[in-house]
Coordinates of C-alpha atoms and ligand atoms in Angstrom, one line a residue:
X147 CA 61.0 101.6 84.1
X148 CA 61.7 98.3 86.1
X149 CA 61.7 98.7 89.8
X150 CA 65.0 96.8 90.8
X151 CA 67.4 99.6 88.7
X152 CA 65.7 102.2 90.0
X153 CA 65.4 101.0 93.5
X154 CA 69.2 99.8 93.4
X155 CA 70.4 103.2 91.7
X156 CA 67.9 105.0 95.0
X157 CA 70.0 103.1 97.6
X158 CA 73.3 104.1 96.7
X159 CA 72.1 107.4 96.2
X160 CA 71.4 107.7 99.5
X161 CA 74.3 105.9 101.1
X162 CA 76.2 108.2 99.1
X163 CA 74.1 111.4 100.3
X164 CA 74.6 110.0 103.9
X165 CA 78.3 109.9 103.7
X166 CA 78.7 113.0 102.2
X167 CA 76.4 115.0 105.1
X168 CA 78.7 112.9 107.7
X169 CA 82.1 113.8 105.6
X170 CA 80.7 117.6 106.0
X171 CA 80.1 117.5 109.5
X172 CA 83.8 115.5 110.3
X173 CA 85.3 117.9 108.3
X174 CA 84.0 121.1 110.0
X175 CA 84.8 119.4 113.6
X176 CA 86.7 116.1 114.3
X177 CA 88.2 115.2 110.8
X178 CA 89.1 111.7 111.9
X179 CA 85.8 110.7 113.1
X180 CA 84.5 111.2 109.4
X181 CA 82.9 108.1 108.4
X182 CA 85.5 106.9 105.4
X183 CA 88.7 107.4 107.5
X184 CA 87.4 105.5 110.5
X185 CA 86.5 102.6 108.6
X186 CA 89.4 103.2 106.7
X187 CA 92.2 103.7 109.8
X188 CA 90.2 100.7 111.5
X189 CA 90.7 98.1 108.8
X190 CA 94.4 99.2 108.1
X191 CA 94.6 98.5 112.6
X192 CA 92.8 95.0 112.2
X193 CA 94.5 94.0 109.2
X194 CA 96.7 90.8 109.6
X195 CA 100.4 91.6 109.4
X196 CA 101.1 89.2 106.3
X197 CA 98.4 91.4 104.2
X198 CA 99.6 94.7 105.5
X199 CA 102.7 93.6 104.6
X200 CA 101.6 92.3 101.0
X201 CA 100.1 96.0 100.7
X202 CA 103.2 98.0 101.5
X203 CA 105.2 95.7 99.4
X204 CA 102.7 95.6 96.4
X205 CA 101.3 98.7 96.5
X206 CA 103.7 101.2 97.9
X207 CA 101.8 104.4 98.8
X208 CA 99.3 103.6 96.2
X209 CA 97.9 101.0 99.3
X210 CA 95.5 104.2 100.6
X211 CA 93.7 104.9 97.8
X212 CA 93.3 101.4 96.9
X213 CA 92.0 101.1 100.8
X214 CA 89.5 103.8 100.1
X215 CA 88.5 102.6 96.7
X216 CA 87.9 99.1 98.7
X217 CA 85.6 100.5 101.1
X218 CA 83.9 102.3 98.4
X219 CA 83.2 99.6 96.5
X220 CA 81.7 97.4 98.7
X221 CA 79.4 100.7 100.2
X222 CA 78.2 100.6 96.7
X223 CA 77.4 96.7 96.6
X224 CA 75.6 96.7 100.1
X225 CA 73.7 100.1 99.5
X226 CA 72.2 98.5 96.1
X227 CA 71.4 95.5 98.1
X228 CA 69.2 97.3 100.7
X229 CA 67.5 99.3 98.1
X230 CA 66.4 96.9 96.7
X231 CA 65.3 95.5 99.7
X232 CA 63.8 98.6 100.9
X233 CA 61.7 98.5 97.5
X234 CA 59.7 95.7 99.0
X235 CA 59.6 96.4 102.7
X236 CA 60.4 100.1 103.6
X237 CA 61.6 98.8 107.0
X238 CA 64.8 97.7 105.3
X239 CA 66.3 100.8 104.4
X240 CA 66.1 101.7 108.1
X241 CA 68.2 98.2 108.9
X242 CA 70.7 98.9 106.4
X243 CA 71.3 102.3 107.1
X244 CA 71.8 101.5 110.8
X245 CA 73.6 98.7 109.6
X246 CA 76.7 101.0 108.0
X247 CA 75.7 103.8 111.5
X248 CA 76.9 101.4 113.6
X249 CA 80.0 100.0 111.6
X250 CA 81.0 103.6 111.2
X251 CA 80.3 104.8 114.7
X252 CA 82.1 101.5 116.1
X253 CA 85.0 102.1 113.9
X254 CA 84.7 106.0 115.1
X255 CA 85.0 105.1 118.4
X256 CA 87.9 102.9 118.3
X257 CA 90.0 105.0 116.9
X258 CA 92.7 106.2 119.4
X259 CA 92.3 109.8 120.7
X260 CA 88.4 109.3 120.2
X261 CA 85.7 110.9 122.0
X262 CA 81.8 109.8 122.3
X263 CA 81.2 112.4 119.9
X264 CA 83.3 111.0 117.2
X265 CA 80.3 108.3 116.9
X266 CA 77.9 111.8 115.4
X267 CA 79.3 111.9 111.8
X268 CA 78.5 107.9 111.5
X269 CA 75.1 107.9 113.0
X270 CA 74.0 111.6 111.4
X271 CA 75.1 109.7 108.0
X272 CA 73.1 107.0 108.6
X273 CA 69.8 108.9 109.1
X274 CA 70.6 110.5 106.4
X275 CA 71.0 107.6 104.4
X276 CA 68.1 106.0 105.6
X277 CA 65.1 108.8 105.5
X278 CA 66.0 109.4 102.4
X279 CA 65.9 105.9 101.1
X280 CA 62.5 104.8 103.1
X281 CA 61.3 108.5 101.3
X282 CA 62.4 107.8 98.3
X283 CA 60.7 104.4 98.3
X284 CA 57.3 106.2 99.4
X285 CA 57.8 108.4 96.3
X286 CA 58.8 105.7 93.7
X287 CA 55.8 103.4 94.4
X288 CA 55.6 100.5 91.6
X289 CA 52.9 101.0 89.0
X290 CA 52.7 98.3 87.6
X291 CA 54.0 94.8 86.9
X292 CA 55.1 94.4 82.9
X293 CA 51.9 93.4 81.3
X294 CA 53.8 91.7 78.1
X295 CA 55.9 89.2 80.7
X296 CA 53.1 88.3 82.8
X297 CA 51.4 87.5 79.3
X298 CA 54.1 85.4 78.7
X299 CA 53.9 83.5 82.0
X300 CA 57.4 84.8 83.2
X301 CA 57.7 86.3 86.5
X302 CA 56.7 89.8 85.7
X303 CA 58.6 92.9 86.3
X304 CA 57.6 95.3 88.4
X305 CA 57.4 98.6 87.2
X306 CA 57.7 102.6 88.8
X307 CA 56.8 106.4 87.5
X308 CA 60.1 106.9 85.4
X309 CA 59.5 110.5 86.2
X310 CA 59.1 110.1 89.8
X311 CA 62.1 108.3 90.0
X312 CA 64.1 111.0 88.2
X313 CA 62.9 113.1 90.4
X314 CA 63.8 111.7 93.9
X315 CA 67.2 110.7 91.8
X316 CA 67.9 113.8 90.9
X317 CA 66.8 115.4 94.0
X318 CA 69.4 113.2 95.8
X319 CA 72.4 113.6 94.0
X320 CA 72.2 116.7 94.0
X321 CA 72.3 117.4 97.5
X322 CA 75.2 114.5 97.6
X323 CA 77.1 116.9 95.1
X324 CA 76.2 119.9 97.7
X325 CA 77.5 118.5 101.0
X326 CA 80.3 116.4 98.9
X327 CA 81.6 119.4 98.0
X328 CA 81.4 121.3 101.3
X329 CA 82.7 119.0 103.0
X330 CA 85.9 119.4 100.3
X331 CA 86.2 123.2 101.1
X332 CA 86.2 123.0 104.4
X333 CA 88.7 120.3 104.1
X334 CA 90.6 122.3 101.9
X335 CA 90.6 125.5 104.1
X336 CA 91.8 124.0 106.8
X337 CA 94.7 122.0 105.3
X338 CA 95.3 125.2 103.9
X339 CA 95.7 127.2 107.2
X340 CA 98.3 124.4 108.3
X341 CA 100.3 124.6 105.1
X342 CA 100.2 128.1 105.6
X343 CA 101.4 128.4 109.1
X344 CA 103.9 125.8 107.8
X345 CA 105.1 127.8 105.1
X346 CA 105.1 131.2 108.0
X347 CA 107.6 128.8 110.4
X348 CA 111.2 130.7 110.7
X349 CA 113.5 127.7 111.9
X350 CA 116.1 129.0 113.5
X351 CA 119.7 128.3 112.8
X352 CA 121.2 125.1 114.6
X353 CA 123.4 125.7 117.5
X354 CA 125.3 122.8 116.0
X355 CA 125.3 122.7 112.5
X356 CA 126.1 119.6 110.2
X357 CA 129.0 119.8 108.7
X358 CA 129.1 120.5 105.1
X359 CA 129.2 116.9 103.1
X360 CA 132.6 116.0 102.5
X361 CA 133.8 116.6 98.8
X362 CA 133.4 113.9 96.7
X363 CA 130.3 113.2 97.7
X364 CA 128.4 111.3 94.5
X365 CA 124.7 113.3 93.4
X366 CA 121.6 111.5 95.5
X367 CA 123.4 111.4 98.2
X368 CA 120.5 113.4 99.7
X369 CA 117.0 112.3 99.2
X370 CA 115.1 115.6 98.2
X371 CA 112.0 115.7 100.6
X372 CA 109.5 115.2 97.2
X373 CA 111.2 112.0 96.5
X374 CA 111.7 110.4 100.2
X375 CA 109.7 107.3 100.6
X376 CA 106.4 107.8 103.1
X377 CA 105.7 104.4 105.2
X378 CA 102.6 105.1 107.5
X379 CA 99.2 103.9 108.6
X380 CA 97.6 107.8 108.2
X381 CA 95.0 106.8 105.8
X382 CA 94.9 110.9 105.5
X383 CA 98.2 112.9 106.6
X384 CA 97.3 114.4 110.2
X385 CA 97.5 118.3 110.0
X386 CA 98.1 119.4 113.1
X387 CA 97.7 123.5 114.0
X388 CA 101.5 124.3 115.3
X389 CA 100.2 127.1 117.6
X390 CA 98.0 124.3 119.5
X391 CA 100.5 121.6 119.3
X392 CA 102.3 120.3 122.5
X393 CA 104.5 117.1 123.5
X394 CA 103.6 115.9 126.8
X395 CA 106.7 114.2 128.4
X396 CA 105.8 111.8 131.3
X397 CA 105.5 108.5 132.6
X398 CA 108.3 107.2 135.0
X399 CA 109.9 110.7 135.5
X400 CA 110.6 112.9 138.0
X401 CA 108.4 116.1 136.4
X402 CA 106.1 115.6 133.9
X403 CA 106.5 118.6 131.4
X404 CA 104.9 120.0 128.5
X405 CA 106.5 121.7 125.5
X406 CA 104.9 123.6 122.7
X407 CA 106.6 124.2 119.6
X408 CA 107.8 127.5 120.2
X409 CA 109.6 126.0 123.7
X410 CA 111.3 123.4 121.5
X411 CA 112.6 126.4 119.1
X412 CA 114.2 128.0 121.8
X413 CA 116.2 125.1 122.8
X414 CA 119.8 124.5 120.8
X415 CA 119.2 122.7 118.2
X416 CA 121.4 120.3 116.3
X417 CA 121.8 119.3 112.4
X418 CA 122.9 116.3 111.5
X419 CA 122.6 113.8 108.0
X420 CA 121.0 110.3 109.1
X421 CA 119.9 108.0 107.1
X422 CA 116.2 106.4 107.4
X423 CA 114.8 103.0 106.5
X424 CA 112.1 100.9 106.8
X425 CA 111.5 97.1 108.3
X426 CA 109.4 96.5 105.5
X427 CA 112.0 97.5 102.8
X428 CA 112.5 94.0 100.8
X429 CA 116.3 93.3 99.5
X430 CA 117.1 96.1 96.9
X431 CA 113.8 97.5 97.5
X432 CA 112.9 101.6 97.8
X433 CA 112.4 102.2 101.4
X434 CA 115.3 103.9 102.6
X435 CA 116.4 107.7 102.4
X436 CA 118.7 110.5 103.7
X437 CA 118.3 113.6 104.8
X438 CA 119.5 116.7 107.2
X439 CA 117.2 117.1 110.0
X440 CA 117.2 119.9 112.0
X441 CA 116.1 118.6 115.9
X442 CA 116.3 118.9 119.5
X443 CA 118.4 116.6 121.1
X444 CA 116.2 114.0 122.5
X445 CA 118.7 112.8 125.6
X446 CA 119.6 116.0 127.6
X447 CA 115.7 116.8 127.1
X448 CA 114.7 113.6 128.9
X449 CA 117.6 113.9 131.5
X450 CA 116.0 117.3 132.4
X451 CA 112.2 115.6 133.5
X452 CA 114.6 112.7 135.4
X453 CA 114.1 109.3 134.2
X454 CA 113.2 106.5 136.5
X455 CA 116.4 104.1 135.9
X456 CA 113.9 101.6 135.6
X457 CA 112.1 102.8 132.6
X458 CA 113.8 100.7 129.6
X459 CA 111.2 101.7 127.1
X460 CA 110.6 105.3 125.5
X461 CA 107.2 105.3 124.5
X462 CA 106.4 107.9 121.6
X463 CA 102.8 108.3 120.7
X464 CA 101.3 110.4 117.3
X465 CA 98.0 112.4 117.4
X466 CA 96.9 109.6 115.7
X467 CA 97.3 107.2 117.4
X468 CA 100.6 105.7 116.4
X469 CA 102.7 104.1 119.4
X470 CA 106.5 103.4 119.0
X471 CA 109.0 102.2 121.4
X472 CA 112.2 102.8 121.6
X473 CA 114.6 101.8 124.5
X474 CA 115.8 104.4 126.6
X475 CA 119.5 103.0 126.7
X476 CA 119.5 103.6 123.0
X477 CA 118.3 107.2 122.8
X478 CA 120.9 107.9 126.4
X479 CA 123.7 106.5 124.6
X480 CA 125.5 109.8 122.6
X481 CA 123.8 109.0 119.5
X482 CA 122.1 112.1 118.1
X483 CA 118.2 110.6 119.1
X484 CA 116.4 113.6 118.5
X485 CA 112.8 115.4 117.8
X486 CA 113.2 116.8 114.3
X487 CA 111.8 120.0 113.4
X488 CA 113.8 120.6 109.8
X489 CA 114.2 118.3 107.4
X490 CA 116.4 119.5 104.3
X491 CA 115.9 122.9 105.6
X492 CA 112.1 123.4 105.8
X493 CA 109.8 122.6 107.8
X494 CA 109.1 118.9 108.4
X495 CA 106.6 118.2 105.3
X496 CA 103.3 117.3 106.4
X497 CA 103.4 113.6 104.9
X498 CA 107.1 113.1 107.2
X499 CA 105.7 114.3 110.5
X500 CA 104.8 117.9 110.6
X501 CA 105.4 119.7 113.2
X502 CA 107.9 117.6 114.8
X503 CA 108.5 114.1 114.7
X504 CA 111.1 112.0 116.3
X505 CA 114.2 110.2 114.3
X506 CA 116.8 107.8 116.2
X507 CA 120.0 106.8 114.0
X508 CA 120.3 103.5 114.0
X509 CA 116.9 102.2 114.5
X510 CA 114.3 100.7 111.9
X511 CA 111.5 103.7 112.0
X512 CA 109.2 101.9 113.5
X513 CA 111.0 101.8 116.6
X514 CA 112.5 105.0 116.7
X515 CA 111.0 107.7 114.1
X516 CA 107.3 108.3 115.5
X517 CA 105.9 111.1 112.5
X518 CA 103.8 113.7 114.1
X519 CA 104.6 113.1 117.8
X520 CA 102.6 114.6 120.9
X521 CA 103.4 112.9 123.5
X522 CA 106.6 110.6 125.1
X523 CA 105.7 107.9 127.8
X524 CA 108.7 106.4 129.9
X525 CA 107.7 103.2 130.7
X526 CA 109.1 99.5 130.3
X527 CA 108.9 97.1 127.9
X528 CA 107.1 94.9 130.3
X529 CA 104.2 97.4 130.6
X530 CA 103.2 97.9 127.0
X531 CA 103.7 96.8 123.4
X532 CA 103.6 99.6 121.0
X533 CA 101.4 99.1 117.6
X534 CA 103.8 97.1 115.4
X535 CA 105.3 95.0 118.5
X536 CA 101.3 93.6 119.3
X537 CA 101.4 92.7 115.5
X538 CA 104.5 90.5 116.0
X539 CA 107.4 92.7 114.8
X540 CA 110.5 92.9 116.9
X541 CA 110.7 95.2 119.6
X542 CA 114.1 95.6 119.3
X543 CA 115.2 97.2 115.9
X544 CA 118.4 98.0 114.9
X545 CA 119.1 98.0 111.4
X546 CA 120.8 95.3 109.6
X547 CA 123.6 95.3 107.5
X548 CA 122.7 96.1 103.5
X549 CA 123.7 96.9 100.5
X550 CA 121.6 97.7 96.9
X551 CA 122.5 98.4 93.0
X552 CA 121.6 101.2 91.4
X553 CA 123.5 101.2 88.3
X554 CA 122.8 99.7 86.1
X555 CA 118.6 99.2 86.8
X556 CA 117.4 95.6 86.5
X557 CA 117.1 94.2 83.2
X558 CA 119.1 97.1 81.6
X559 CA 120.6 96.7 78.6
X560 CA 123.7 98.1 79.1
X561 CA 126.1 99.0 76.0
X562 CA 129.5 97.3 75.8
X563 CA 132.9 99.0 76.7
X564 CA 133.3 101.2 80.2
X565 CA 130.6 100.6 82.3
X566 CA 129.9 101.4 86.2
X567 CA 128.5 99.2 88.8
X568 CA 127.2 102.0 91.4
X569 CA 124.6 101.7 94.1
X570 CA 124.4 102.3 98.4
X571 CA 125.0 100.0 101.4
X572 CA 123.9 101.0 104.8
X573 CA 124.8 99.8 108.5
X574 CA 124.1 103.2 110.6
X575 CA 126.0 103.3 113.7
X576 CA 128.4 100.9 112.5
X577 CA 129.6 102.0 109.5
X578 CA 130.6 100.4 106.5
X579 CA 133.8 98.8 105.8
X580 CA 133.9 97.1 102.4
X581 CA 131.9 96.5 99.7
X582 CA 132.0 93.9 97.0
X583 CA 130.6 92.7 93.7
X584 CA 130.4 89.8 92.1
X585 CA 130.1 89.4 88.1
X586 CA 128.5 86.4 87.6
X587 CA 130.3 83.6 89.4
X588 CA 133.2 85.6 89.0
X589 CA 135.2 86.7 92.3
X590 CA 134.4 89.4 94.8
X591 CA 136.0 92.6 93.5
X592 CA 136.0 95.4 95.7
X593 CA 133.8 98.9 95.5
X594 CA 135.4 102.4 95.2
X595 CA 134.1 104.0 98.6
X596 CA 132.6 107.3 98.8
X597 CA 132.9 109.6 101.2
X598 CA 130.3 110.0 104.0
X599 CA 129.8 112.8 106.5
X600 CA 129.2 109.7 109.1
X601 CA 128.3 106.3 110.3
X602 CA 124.6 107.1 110.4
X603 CA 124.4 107.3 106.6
X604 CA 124.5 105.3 104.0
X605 CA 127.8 105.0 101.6
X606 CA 127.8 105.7 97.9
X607 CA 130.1 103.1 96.1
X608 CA 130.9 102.0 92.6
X609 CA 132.8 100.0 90.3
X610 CA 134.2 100.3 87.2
X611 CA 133.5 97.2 84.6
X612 CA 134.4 96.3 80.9
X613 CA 131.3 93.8 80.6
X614 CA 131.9 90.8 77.5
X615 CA 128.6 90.9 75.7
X616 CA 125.7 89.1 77.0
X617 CA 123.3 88.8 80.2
X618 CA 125.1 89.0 83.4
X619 CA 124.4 88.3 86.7
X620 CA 125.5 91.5 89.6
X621 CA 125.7 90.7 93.2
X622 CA 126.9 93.3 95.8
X623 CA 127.3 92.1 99.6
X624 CA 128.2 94.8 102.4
X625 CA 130.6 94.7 105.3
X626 CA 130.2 96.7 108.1
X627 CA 132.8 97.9 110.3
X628 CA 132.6 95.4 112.8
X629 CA 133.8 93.0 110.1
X630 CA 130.3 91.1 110.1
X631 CA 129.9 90.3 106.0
X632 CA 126.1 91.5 105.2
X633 CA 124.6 87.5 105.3
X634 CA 123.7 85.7 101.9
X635 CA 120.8 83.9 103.7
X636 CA 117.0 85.8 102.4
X637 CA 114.7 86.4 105.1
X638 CA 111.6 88.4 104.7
X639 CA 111.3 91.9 106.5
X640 CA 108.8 90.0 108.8
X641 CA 109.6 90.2 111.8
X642 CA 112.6 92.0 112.3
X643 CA 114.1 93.1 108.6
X644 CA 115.1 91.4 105.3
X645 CA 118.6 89.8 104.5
X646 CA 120.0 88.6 101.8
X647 CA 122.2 89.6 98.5
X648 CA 121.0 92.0 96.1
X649 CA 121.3 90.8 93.1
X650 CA 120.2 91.8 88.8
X651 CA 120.9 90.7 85.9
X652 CA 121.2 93.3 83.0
X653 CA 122.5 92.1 79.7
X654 CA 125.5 93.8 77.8
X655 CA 125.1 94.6 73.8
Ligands
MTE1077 N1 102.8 108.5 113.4 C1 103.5 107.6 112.7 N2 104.8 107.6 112.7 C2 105.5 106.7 112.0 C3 104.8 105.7 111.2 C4 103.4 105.7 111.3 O1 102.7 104.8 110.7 N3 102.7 106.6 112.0 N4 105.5 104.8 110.5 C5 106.9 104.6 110.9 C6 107.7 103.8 109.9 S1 107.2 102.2 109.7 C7 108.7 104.4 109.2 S2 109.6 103.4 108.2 C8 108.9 105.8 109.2 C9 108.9 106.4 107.8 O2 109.1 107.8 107.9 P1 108.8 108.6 106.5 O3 107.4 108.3 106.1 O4 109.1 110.0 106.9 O5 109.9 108.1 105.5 O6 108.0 106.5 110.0 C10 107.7 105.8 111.2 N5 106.8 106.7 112.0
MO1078 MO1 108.7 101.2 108.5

């Protein structure tokens, strides 16, 4: 059997045996120092803002498997490459494989919250990766170059034992398949003792309840937690063990205190129906939900450690390493700003935060809703640039002014006679006044209004129609209730949010 399949074949063998032993020992210790997520939560950290953006707007949530697939592909490539190259000089495999070490211990490393030891997984993967490969080598020697092409005068082939090969293959993958595996269990059973301590949490009831919705609230109003959208850089969803969770509140205070979870139980909690959306949401686009969180007021909690007046900037930060700022002013000034332990009355999923994560009305989630929060920094704006303001996003937030069609879908073909127009428009803290919709180049007719429990939702409205057969063009444009008319002008969510109309076309038969 020709040497350069067998020897390619050997080298991702081993890369892949390497990364498996590593995944196993991550797993059982340090589960973000495992060799995949490092590199994986590094690129996504160096990643230019245009392409992160082109992710999250191209490939939704699908943008972290697509990550990992990435990485694994090009593992694959580079491992064939140095088997290859080990095939002819054994002291290749031992570059190569120190090669991917060091990538994997620098990305290790860099990850916020890392220790030295976080380098281990990397480097034990790479001497995995590379004894085997150099062995491997040593036990596939070539036999023989192809008698028939050197006849021929072509280059000749060389040649190795096919059974030897098998062998050491064999041998291989199947201790991949081993530590692969273990390293699944153990990842398993400990996910599973969080979901499980999830699923044991008793929240209790809010010492200020939301009100019930008003009647006439239209279906969808709230967005069941299975089908609210998930915007993060977790390239796995951190699960954090609620008994050893704390928030550490300090920075320009009087006191520095620390709270566990069972401390931020026994303080009165409110319920209240906000609505969330993302920077990145395009016009029309998905990112935007509502639900009723259940939370600890955020401002008497900060009055309590004594705030240095001078600290404008609320800095939250995530066990992994997310940073977002909010300004102080905003969270001080009587809107509900608050650290969310409920949301729809459970638990905060894992995937939105779990155990408590922070949610300010009004405020793009970047700048106010840090997921899985452990710690709150008082500090200034001066002083420090959370994660998405060093990538050139605004550091102040608020949300702008929108409005999106439902009903009918884009492209519909919608059947002649009574129709509805339907959709949501959105301008939390300020409210919505009007909304209107255009039919072509029709004029703007006003939306029936829905009723909202509050300003920091969003508003159901529709519109009855008698479409005339043929394609039609739908616009809908929002005014919020400081009279400022949602503007027509598109601007991309870079750097501070998208404008612009929403418009479809559907086509009446
Ligand atoms: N720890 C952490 N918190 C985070 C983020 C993140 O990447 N990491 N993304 C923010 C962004 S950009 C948004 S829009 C909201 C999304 O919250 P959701 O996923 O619960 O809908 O979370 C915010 N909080
Ligand atoms: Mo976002």
């Amino acid at each position: 059997m020709r040497r350069t399949g067998s020897s390619a074949v050997l080298g991702v063998l081993a890369a892949a045996a390497g990364v498996a032993v590593g995944e196993l020992l991550a797993a059982a210790t340090r589960p973000p120092a495992g060799p995949l997520v490092a590199v994986g939560g590094a690129i996504i950290d160096a990643t230019p803002t245009p392409v992160k953006e082109f992710a999250v707007r191209e490939l939704g949530t699908a943008d972290k498997p697509v990550l990992l697939g990435s990485i694994g592909v090009v593992l694959v490539v580079f491992a064939a490459v140095v088997g290859l190259l080990t095939a002819r000089r054994w002291w290749f495999g031992i570059v190569g494989a120190g090669i991917l070490g060091v990538a994997g211990a620098g990305a290790a490393l860099s990850r916020p919250a890392a220790g030295i030891y976080d380098a281990v997984p990397s480097l034990l993967a790479a001497a995995v990766a590379g004894v085997l490969l150099v062995g491997a080598a040593r036990r596939v020697p070539a036999v023989a170059a192809s008698p028939a092409a050197s006849a021929l005068g072509k280059p000749s082939r060389v040649l190795v034992d096919r059974r030897a090969f098998l062998q050491a293959a064999a041998v291989i993958a199947g201790g991949t398949v081993a530590a692969g595996g273990a390293a699944a269990v153990v990842k398993r059973a400990r996910g599973g003792a969080v979901t499980a301590s999830r699923a044991a949490i008793k929240l209790p009831a809010a010492a200020d309840p939301a009100k019930p919705l008003p009647t006439g609230v239209g279906p969808g109003f709230v967005t069941p937690n299975a089908g609210f959208y998930r915007v993060d850089t977790a390239l796995t969803v951190p699960r954090i063990d609620v008994d050893s969770w704390r928030l550490r509140v300090h920075g320009m205070v009087g006191r520095e205190q620390t709270l566990s979870f069972a401390d931020l139980l026994d303080r009165p909690l409110i319920e209240r129906v906000i609505t969330l959306n993302c920077v990145s949401n395009e016009v029309g686009g998905p990112y935007i939900g509502t639900a009723r969180w259940l939370g600890v007021p955020l401002a008497p909690l900060l009055r309590e450690v004594g705030i240095d007046p001078g600290a404008d900037q609320l800095v939250a930060r995530s066990a992994e390493g997310m940073t977002i700022g909010t300004p102080t002013a905003t969270v001080l000034d009587g809107r509900d700003a608050m650290l969310c332990v409920g949301m729809n009355g459970e638990p905060l999923p894992l995937e939105h935060g779990f155990p408590v994560r922070m949610l300010t009305p009004g405020l793009f989630g970047y700048a106010g809703a840090c997921k899985w929060v452990t710690e709150l920094e008082l500090t200034t704006f001066a002083e420090f640039d959370a994660y998405w303001v060093r990538r050139g996003w605004a550091a102040q937030a608020p949300v702008k002014t929108a409005s999106r069609i439902d009903r009918p879908q884009p492209f519909a073909e919608v059947p002649a006679g009574d129709a509805t127009i339907a959709g949501v428009a959105w301008a939390q803290g300020r409210g919505i006044r009007t909304v209107e919709v255009r039919v072509d180049d029709g004029s703007w007719q006003r939306a029936d209004l829905l009723p909202t429990p509050s300003t920091d939702t969003w508003v159901q409205w529709r519109l009855p129609w008698k479409p005339a057969a043929g394609p039609h063009t739908l616009t809908v444009r929002a005014t919020d209730d400081t009279g400022a008319v949602q503007p027509e002008a598109r601007v991309t969510p870079f750097p501070s949010g998208a404008t612009g109309w929403h418009g479809i076309t559907v086509t009446v038969t």
